[in-house]
Amino acid sequence: MIITFMPSNKKQIANEGDNLLKTAQKANILIDGTCAGKGRCGKCKVRVTSGKISEPNDIEKTLLKGAEIGKGYRLACCVFIEDDMTVVLPEFNSSSSRKKKLTYLPKHFVPNGNIKKYFIEIESASLENQKNDVKRIIEALPDNGYRMGSSLIPKIHDLLKNNSKMTVTTNGRHIIALEKGDTTNSCYGIAFDIGTTTVVSMLWDLNEGKLIDIVAKTNPQNVFGADVISRILYSTESPQNLSMLKMKIRDCFNDTIDTFKKNHGIDENHIYDATVVGNTTMSHLFLGVSPENLARSPFTPVFCDPIDMTAKELALKMNPAANVHLLSNIAGHVGSDIVGVLLATEMTQLKGLNLVIDVGTNGEILLSQDGRIITCSTAAGPAFEGAEIFQGMRASRGAIERVKIEDGEVNIEVIEDEAPIGICGSGLIDALAQMLDTGILDYTGKLDTQEAAKEKGLADSLVSRLRKGKNGNEFVLAWGKTGDDVVITQKDIREVQLAKGAIYAGIKLMLNHIGAKAEDLQRIILAGAFGNYIKTESALKIGLFPNMKKDKVISVGNAAGAGACMALLSKDERKKAYAESQQVEHLELSTHPDFQTEYMNAMYFPE
Amino acid sequence: MIITFMPSNKKQIANEGDNLLKTAQKANILIDGTCAGKGRCGKCKVRVTSGKISEPNDIEKTLLKGAEIGKGYRLACCVFIEDDMTVVLPEFNSSSSRKKKLTYLPKHFVPNGNIKKYFIEIESASLENQKNDVKRIIEALPDNGYRMGSSLIPKIHDLLKNNSKMTVTTNGRHIIALEKGDTTNSCYGIAFDIGTTTVVSMLWDLNEGKLIDIVAKTNPQNVFGADVISRILYSTESPQNLSMLKMKIRDCFNDTIDTFKKNHGIDENHIYDATVVGNTTMSHLFLGVSPENLARSPFTPVFCDPIDMTAKELALKMNPAANVHLLSNIAGHVGSDIVGVLLATEMTQLKGLNLVIDVGTNGEILLSQDGRIITCSTAAGPAFEGAEIFQGMRASRGAIERVKIEDGEVNIEVIEDEAPIGICGSGLIDALAQMLDTGILDYTGKLDTQEAAKEKGLADSLVSRLRKGKNGNEFVLAWGKTGDDVVITQKDIREVQLAKGAIYAGIKLMLNHIGAKAEDLQRIILAGAFGNYIKTESALKIGLFPNMKKDKVISVGNAAGAGACMALLSKDERKKAYAESQQVEHLELSTHPDFQTEYMNAMYFPE
């Protein structure tokens, strides 16, 4: 049976009884979803426009609206193929545009990379100069001590035939490429930041130390679950699954390189260096290393130290001898992305007490006290990335990103001024802060019923937005024209409480650990694209982090990615990254005796 | 059309008009031959037992006997396929048995290798010991500073599952293998000596420093020509040819490893180290590097320095992380085999004036004067290996290896006491020495006609052995029962003169170069299996090297192979090999102003 996926018109052969979501995965088609096909999240919504299809099951009846089912909408994870089908996928806008422009390197950063290219003229051999070709090439280089990469030796004869000039590329003292003619102008490197949700790739001109382009793509492992734990579980089911997760990242890198090639006309063989950061699970999956033990105490990684492999070994579309450097991890849930954050924030040099929070799909926290660094990871979960939130979505077109309730009126801002279709992290935090302000939400996280709100004497315009939905009480943020309202449910509020409670408890325990107090904090630095978009007042209102003066909360953008760039551009930073990763103290929260108590307390909103 | 090769019963599909020799090569079937299918040597003799076959051509009529043609014998290079055929190959006995037992290491040699295996128990991870797996493995090793091979990291999770013990293999400070259970007893290395004619492979137990087995196989590149120049020419015809020559050597190594596995029940993954020596052309072909420039002045090699590559990169059937170390070459025609000879003869430590001659397919010579080393290569050609000699063959079953003429009677010794079918190098030198003694051969190399011999009054039994053959005058060494006599032709004598003249002239020019005289030589060391079998008196008689007392001429067997073993077993020797290769002075003979004169003089036999 042939399944046609629109709008790409990709076709995939399937057997009767095959699951539609899995068939899409086989065809390498990305259908959003956060529960990995478990029928919980309701996000793998597709529209079947032709072909016989079974009756919707109970899950679909619960998670889809009646009108949607009428129009042919179904959950891909619930559909089992009976016939040829045409399936229309929802418009899938990666969260790229937002994350792009957020890579900031420290002002005084000086590139000092490993890669150099030389256009040289090689002496001819003669009976008086019987030196071999390799030796004559090496002697034509400006310094001494170079070693020829053994895989280049078979190329030399043809390069020197009727020709005495060539371009030599070196990585340190190692010759990694020999090219015809003068290609010294073309010298690139890529810093990759593997986020659980988004893979951000930064292309640099290594000659100029200049950023050429940033491409952000949805992490294609996403189809196997939104959070690291789902992916770990998926990877442990079979060696094929582990290998699949590895290939997804590799393909994502290679797709990105294709994009760079297309956009900038560069030759992939002129990409000579790369760095990679990611959380510990992403680092493991990138190398095809089982992350099984990261899902259970004592959360032991297989490896932490930096890994250097060639592009050839990793099957990446770069110069085969390009070195790909994966920065070191710190612990099971504090990965090389946090080492990148350390570099970019220059935290070890900060005076006094400072806090860095990276609110990605995981919530990692760094606390510095005059150069001493403590870190922990919190099981914040992907709520702020839209997962586990009924109408949650990433910060892309149609997402409510700002909410303001004034005089009983709900004002929203939607990305690209579209009709709202969901809510993203910053909108969610705004909404909750505003709902707390109006009083329809209390500090315990309980959403008023219509009756309770009426009793409190709240404005009718607000009261009318409270209603009982399929999944309990909900608050209508935006009325949809065809009944597709955007709402915040009681369950959504609980998810936010769990997430922010985890972060807050982590901060508290770290402060306790070094005997410091929140009041002593000099500043809070928000890393990650998300930090750039949340309104500090709202974050303070819901108690995402300790109370501070607003201007002491600073956003630094994608610091993990910036750190990867620094390690790409400077061998000193690469060394420093390892040294600092060794120096960081890791606090394990999950088994900390005070964790449960602090977590419970932190779940409430500040009164 | 299907061509069946007997006795192996291998079948190969061919098209009408395909050449039979090339079809055999496609089927990976080795048919002897020294002229690379040019129809000159007449050695690719096969018997066609079924199938339609064209009339013999002029070449076949010249090189085959009428009786042979009647029995179905044909030259594979002259046969073009017209129909299904069954082809019987001559019994092909590699020269292995002779070369096997000739690997001698210096008496006081102490193994000091790079490879160590440890069976270790690894601490469990716990919340108190959150160290990653790699770190805990490294800490379980007896010393510090080990680095984990990155390709091993994906294996660790499964190895440590329900298990805390494993075997770790290290090469220096680099961890190259992780294995389940205790495999410390099984630890092997191979020294390969790529001769132009024979590839000798020596399997060592690296734990015990014990030689397990030697396998000698005919170099399968042989089908593309017997000498290095033919192979260089073949390699330059197309990139495919170069690649074919590379694959032939790789396949030969892998076949040898299969033999080792079969004979000794070893696991190929337990072969962790290897060394390779060969002349410069063989070294280039082994890596797929074009040797084109080695065939013309100034004979520039592409590379000389040692090369280290992994077995994986070279597609060899060993542990993929095994290091394969190709020893350094000295010059275009003085290869790493001569560096091996240097190691094994410990020449740099010898007092006084000493000469080492390696009479392989090339003739390389080393001259030492109190530690100073000069080397040259001579274009001796493969005459002593049987090539270019009408009934020449390698030292295998049926070869005449000793000749003694007493009282007009010719007494021969044949390898394995068979009926003689040809003559090998030592037999050839004996024969010429004896023919010089009797007077039927004069010092200019001229063979008497029957008439001239009669005139001289030589015994009738000798005179009757002189006759006019297809290719000029010849001397019958052995009467065959069915007309297959073994003869020495005038042309054979000329070939020996060219070969021995080249060697003698090289020695002379080297002595002149340092202002020394042949009389001052302390000793002559003969390296190579051949040196073991030639009779010193005969070699002196024909003037292969300067006149010496017989007991000052010493045979040391396969010194190149012994040197490869030393470099395999000892990291100190590996370093020393490189240091000595840098210290050797190379004398280029081919363009030396005195070469032609010396060469002409040296072609005569001593009077």
Coordinates of N, CA and C in Angstrom, one line a residue, chain A residues 134-204:
Chain A
V134 N 56.9 13.9 0.1 CA 56.4 14.3 1.4 C 57.4 15.3 2.0
K135 N 58.6 14.9 2.0 CA 59.6 15.8 2.7 C 59.7 17.1 2.0
R136 N 59.7 17.2 0.7 CA 59.8 18.5 0.0 C 58.5 19.3 0.2
I137 N 57.4 18.7 0.4 CA 56.2 19.5 0.7 C 56.3 20.1 2.1
I138 N 56.7 19.2 3.1 CA 56.9 19.7 4.4 C 57.9 20.8 4.5
E139 N 59.0 20.7 3.8 CA 60.0 21.7 3.8 C 59.5 23.0 3.2
A140 N 58.5 23.0 2.4 CA 58.0 24.2 1.8 C 57.1 25.0 2.7
L141 N 56.7 24.4 3.9 CA 55.8 25.1 4.8 C 56.7 26.0 5.7
P142 N 56.0 27.1 6.2 CA 56.8 28.1 6.8 C 57.5 27.7 8.2
D143 N 56.9 26.7 8.9 CA 57.5 26.3 10.1 C 57.9 24.8 10.0
N144 N 58.5 24.3 11.1 CA 59.0 22.9 11.1 C 58.0 22.0 11.8
G145 N 58.3 20.7 11.7 CA 57.7 19.7 12.5 C 56.3 19.2 12.1
Y146 N 56.0 19.5 10.8 CA 54.7 19.0 10.3 C 54.7 17.5 10.0
R147 N 53.6 16.9 10.2 CA 53.5 15.4 9.9 C 52.4 15.3 8.8
M148 N 52.7 14.5 7.8 CA 51.7 14.3 6.7 C 50.7 13.2 7.1
G149 N 49.4 13.5 6.9 CA 48.3 12.6 7.2 C 48.5 11.4 6.2
S150 N 48.5 10.2 6.7 CA 48.9 9.0 5.9 C 47.8 8.8 4.8
S151 N 46.6 9.2 5.0 CA 45.6 9.0 3.9 C 45.8 10.0 2.8
L152 N 46.6 11.0 3.0 CA 46.8 12.0 1.9 C 47.9 11.5 0.9
I153 N 48.8 10.6 1.4 CA 50.0 10.2 0.6 C 49.6 9.7 -0.8
P154 N 48.5 8.8 -0.9 CA 48.2 8.4 -2.3 C 47.8 9.5 -3.2
K155 N 47.5 10.7 -2.7 CA 47.1 11.8 -3.6 C 48.2 12.6 -4.2
I156 N 49.4 12.5 -3.5 CA 50.5 13.4 -3.8 C 51.0 13.3 -5.3
H157 N 51.1 12.0 -5.7 CA 51.7 11.8 -7.0 C 51.0 12.6 -8.1
D158 N 49.6 12.5 -8.1 CA 48.8 13.2 -9.1 C 48.9 14.7 -8.9
L159 N 48.9 15.2 -7.7 CA 49.0 16.6 -7.4 C 50.3 17.2 -8.0
L160 N 51.3 16.5 -7.9 CA 52.6 17.0 -8.3 C 53.0 16.8 -9.7
K161 N 52.1 16.1 -10.4 CA 52.3 15.8 -11.8 C 52.2 17.1 -12.6
N162 N 53.3 17.5 -13.3 CA 53.4 18.8 -14.1 C 52.9 20.0 -13.3
N163 N 53.3 20.0 -12.0 CA 52.7 21.0 -11.2 C 53.6 21.1 -9.9
S164 N 53.9 22.3 -9.5 CA 54.8 22.4 -8.3 C 54.1 23.2 -7.2
K165 N 52.8 23.6 -7.4 CA 52.2 24.4 -6.3 C 50.9 23.6 -5.8
M166 N 50.6 23.8 -4.6 CA 49.4 23.3 -4.0 C 49.1 24.0 -2.7
T167 N 47.8 23.8 -2.2 CA 47.4 24.3 -1.0 C 47.4 23.2 0.1
V168 N 48.1 23.5 1.2 CA 48.2 22.6 2.3 C 47.4 23.1 3.5
T169 N 46.6 22.3 4.0 CA 45.8 22.6 5.2 C 46.4 21.9 6.4
T170 N 46.6 22.6 7.5 CA 47.2 22.0 8.7 C 46.2 22.2 9.9
N171 N 46.2 21.2 10.7 CA 45.5 21.3 12.0 C 46.6 21.1 13.0
G172 N 47.0 22.2 13.7 CA 48.2 22.1 14.5 C 49.4 21.7 13.6
R173 N 50.1 20.7 14.0 CA 51.3 20.3 13.2 C 50.9 19.1 12.3
H174 N 49.7 18.9 12.1 CA 49.2 17.7 11.3 C 48.7 18.2 10.0
I175 N 49.2 17.7 8.9 CA 48.7 18.1 7.6 C 47.5 17.2 7.3
I176 N 46.3 17.9 7.1 CA 45.1 17.2 6.9 C 44.5 17.3 5.5
A177 N 45.0 18.2 4.7 CA 44.5 18.3 3.3 C 45.5 18.8 2.4
L178 N 45.5 18.3 1.1 CA 46.3 18.8 0.0 C 45.3 19.1 -1.1
E179 N 45.4 20.3 -1.6 CA 44.5 20.7 -2.7 C 45.2 21.3 -3.9
K180 N 44.7 21.1 -5.0 CA 45.2 21.7 -6.3 C 44.9 23.2 -6.2
G181 N 45.9 24.0 -6.7 CA 45.7 25.4 -6.8 C 45.6 26.2 -5.5
D182 N 45.2 27.4 -5.5 CA 45.2 28.2 -4.3 C 43.8 28.3 -3.8
T183 N 43.5 27.5 -2.7 CA 42.2 27.5 -2.1 C 42.3 28.1 -0.7
T184 N 43.3 28.9 -0.4 CA 43.5 29.4 0.9 C 42.3 30.3 1.4
N185 N 41.6 30.8 0.4 CA 40.5 31.7 0.8 C 39.3 31.0 1.4
S186 N 39.3 29.7 1.2 CA 38.1 28.9 1.5 C 38.4 28.0 2.7
C187 N 38.0 28.4 3.9 CA 38.4 27.7 5.1 C 37.3 27.8 6.2
Y188 N 36.6 26.7 6.4 CA 35.4 26.8 7.2 C 35.4 25.8 8.4
G189 N 34.6 26.2 9.4 CA 34.4 25.3 10.5 C 32.9 25.4 11.0
I190 N 32.5 24.4 11.7 CA 31.1 24.5 12.2 C 31.0 24.1 13.7
A191 N 30.3 24.9 14.4 CA 30.0 24.6 15.8 C 28.5 24.1 15.9
F192 N 28.3 22.9 16.4 CA 27.0 22.3 16.5 C 26.5 22.3 17.9
D193 N 25.3 22.7 18.1 CA 24.7 22.6 19.5 C 23.5 21.7 19.4
I194 N 23.6 20.5 19.9 CA 22.5 19.5 19.8 C 21.6 19.8 21.0
G195 N 20.6 20.5 20.8 CA 19.6 20.6 21.9 C 18.6 19.5 21.8
T196 N 18.0 19.1 22.9 CA 17.0 18.1 22.8 C 15.9 18.4 21.8
T197 N 15.5 19.7 21.7 CA 14.5 20.1 20.8 C 15.0 20.6 19.5
T198 N 16.1 21.4 19.6 CA 16.6 22.1 18.4 C 18.1 21.9 18.2
V199 N 18.5 21.6 17.0 CA 19.9 21.5 16.7 C 20.3 22.8 16.0
V200 N 21.2 23.6 16.6 CA 21.6 24.9 16.1 C 23.1 24.7 15.5
S201 N 23.3 25.1 14.3 CA 24.6 24.9 13.7 C 25.1 26.2 13.2
M202 N 26.4 26.5 13.5 CA 26.9 27.8 13.2 C 28.1 27.7 12.3
L203 N 28.0 28.2 11.1 CA 29.1 28.1 10.1 C 30.1 29.3 10.3
W204 N 31.3 29.1 10.4 CA 32.3 30.1 10.6 C 33.3 30.1 9.5

